[in-house]
Every structure is written in C-alpha cells, then in structure tokens.
Coordinates of N, CA and C in Angstrom, one line a residue:
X1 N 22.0 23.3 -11.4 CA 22.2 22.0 -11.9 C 21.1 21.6 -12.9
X2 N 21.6 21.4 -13.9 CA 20.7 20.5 -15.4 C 20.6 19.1 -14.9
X3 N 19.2 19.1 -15.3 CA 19.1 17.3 -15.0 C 17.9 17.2 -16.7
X4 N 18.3 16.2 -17.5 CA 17.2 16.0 -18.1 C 16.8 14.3 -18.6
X5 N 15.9 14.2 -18.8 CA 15.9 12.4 -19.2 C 16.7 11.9 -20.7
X6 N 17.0 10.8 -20.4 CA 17.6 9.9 -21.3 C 17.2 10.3 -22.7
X7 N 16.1 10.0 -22.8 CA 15.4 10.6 -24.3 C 15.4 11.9 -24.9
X8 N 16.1 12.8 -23.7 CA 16.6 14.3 -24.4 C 17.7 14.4 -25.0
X9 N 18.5 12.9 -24.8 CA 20.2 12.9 -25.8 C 19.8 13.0 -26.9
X10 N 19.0 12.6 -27.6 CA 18.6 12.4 -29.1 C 18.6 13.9 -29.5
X11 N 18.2 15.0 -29.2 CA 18.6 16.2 -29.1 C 19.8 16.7 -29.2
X12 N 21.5 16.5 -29.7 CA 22.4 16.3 -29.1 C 22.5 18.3 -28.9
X13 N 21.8 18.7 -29.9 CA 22.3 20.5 -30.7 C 22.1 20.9 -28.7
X14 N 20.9 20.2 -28.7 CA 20.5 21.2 -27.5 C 21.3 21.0 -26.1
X15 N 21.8 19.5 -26.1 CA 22.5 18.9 -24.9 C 23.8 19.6 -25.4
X16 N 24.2 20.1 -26.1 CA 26.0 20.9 -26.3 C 25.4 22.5 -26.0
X17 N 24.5 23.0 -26.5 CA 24.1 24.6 -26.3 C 24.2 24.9 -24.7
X18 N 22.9 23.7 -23.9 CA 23.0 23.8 -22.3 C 24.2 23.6 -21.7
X19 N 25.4 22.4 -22.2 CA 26.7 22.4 -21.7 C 27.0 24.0 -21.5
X20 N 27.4 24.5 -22.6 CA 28.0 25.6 -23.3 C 27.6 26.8 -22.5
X21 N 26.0 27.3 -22.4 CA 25.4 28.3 -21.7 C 25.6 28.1 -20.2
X22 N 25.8 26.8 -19.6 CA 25.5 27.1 -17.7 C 26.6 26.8 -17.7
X23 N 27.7 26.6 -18.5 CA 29.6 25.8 -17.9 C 29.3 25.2 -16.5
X24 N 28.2 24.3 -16.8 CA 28.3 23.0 -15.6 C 28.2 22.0 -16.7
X25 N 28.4 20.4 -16.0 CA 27.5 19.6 -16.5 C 26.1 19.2 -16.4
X26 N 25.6 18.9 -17.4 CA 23.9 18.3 -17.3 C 23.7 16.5 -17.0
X27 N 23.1 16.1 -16.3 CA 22.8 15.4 -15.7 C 21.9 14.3 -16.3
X28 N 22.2 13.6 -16.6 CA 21.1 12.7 -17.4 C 20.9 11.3 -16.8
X29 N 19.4 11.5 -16.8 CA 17.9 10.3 -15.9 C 17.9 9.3 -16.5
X30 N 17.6 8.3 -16.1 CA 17.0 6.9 -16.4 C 15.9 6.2 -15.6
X31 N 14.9 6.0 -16.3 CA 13.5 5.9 -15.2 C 13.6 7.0 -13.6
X32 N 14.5 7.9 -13.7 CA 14.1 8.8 -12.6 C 15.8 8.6 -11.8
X33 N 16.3 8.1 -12.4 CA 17.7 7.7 -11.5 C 19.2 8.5 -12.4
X34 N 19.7 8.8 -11.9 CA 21.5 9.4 -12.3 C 22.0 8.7 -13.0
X35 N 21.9 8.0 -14.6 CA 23.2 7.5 -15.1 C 24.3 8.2 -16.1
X36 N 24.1 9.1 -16.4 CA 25.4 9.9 -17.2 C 25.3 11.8 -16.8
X37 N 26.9 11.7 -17.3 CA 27.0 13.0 -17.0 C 27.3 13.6 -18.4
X38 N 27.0 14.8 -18.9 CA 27.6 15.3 -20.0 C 28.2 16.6 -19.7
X39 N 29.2 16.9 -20.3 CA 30.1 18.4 -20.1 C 30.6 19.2 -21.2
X40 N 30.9 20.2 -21.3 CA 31.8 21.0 -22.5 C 33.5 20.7 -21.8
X41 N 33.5 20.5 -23.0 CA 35.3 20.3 -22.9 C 35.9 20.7 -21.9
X42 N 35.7 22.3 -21.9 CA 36.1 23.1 -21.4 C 36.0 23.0 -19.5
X43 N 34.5 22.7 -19.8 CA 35.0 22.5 -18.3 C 35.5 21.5 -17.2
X44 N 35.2 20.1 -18.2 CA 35.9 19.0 -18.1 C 37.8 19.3 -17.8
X45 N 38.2 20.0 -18.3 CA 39.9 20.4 -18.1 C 39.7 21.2 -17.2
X46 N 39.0 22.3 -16.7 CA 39.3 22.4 -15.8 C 39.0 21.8 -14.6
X47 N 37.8 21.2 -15.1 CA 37.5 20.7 -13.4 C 39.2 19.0 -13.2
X48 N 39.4 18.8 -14.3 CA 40.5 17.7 -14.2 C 41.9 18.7 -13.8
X49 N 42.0 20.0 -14.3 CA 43.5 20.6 -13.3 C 43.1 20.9 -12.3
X50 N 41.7 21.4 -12.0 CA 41.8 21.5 -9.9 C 41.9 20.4 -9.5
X51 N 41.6 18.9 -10.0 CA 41.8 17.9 -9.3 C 43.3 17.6 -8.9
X52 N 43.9 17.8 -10.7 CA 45.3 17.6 -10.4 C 46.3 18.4 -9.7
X53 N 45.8 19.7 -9.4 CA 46.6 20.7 -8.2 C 45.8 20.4 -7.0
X54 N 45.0 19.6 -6.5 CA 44.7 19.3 -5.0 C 45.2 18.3 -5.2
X55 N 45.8 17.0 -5.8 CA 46.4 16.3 -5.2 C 48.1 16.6 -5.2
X56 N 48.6 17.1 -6.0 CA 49.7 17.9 -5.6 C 49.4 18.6 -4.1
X57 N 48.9 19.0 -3.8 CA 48.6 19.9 -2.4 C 48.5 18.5 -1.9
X58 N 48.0 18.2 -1.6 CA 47.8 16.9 -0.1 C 49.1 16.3 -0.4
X59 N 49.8 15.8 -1.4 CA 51.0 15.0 -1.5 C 52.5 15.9 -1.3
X60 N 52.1 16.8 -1.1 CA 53.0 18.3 -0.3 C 52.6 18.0 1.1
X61 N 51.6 18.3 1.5 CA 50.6 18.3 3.0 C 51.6 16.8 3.0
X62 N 51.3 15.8 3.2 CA 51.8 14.3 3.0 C 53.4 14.5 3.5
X63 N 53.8 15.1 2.6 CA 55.5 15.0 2.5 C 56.0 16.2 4.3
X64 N 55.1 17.3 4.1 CA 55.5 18.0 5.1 C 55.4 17.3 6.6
X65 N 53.7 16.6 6.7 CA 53.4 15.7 7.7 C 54.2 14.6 8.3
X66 N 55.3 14.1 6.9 CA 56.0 12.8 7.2 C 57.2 13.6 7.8
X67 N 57.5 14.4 7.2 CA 59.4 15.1 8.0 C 60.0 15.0 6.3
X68 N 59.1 14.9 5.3 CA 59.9 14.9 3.9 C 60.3 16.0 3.5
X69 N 60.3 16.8 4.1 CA 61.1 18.5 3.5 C 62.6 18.7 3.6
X70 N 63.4 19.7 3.0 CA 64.0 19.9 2.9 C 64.6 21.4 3.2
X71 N 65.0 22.3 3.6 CA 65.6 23.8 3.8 C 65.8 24.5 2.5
X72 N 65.1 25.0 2.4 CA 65.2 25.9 0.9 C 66.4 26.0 0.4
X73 N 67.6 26.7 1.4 CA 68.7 27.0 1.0 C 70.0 25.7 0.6
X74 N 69.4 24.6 1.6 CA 70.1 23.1 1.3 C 70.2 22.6 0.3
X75 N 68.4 22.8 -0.6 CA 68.4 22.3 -1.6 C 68.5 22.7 -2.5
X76 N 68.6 24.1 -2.6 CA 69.2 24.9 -3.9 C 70.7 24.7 -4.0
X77 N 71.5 24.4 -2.9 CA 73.0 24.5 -2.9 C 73.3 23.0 -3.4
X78 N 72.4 21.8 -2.7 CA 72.8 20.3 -3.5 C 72.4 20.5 -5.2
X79 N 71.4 21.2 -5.7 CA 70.8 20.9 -7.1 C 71.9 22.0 -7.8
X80 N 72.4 23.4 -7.0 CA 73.7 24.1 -7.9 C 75.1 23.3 -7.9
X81 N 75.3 22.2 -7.0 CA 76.1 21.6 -6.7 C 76.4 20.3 -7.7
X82 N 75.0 19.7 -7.9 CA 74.6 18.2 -9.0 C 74.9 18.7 -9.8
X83 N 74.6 20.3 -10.5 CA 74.7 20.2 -11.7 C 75.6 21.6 -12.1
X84 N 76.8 21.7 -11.0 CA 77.6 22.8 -11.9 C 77.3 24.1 -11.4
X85 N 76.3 24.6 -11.1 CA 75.8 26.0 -11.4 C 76.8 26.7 -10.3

C-alpha cells in the first residue's frame, strides 16, 4: 500500500508512474489522516467488474435462497416455446 501526503499531488508525473508500477491505488494524507484515493484506469475497471460480478453472485445466492429458481430444462422449453425455436 502507497500512502503519500497531500502536497505530493502537485507531482502529478509521479502520482500516475506509482499508479501504473504497483497496479494498486495510492493513498493520499491530510495532516496524517485518509482523504483521497488515486488509481490507474485500469485498475479502477477492474476492481468495478469484480464488484459487478459479486453482486450478480449474491443476487443468484438471493434468488436460490428465496425458491426463485427454475429447472434448466423448464426454462429452456418456455423461452423455445416464447419464441418459436
């Protein structure tokens, strides 16, 4: 983990190089306290698709927990059935 103070943003060459070389975010102080985060693009998207494929997972987990499922074979025969096939 990068942590550096507020007054190293002014730097920006260096705050995108450290993005870039550790593919984490760096962490930026204020009098000694956490107020911003900085990232590479890159890993911003992915850390935003693992988010978006664990909530697909628990909202599956969710649907199976409630009785919301369906039989594989049922629902391939209603959706060949909706539409023709």
């Amino acid at each position: 983990m990068q942590i550096v103070p507020m007054r190293d943003l002014k730097n920006t060459v260096e705050i995108e190089r450290r993005c870039a070389e550790s593919n984490e975010p760096v962490f930026v102080t204020k009098n000694g306290y956490g107020r911003l985060v900085v990232m590479d693009i890159d890993y911003y998207e992915r850390t935003m698709q693992k988010i978006n494929e664990a909530t697909f997972i628990n909202k599956g987990i969710a649907d199976y927990e409630a009785g919301r499922v369906v039989e594989g074979k049922s629902a391939l025969k209603r959706l060949r059935e909706k539409h023709g096939i």
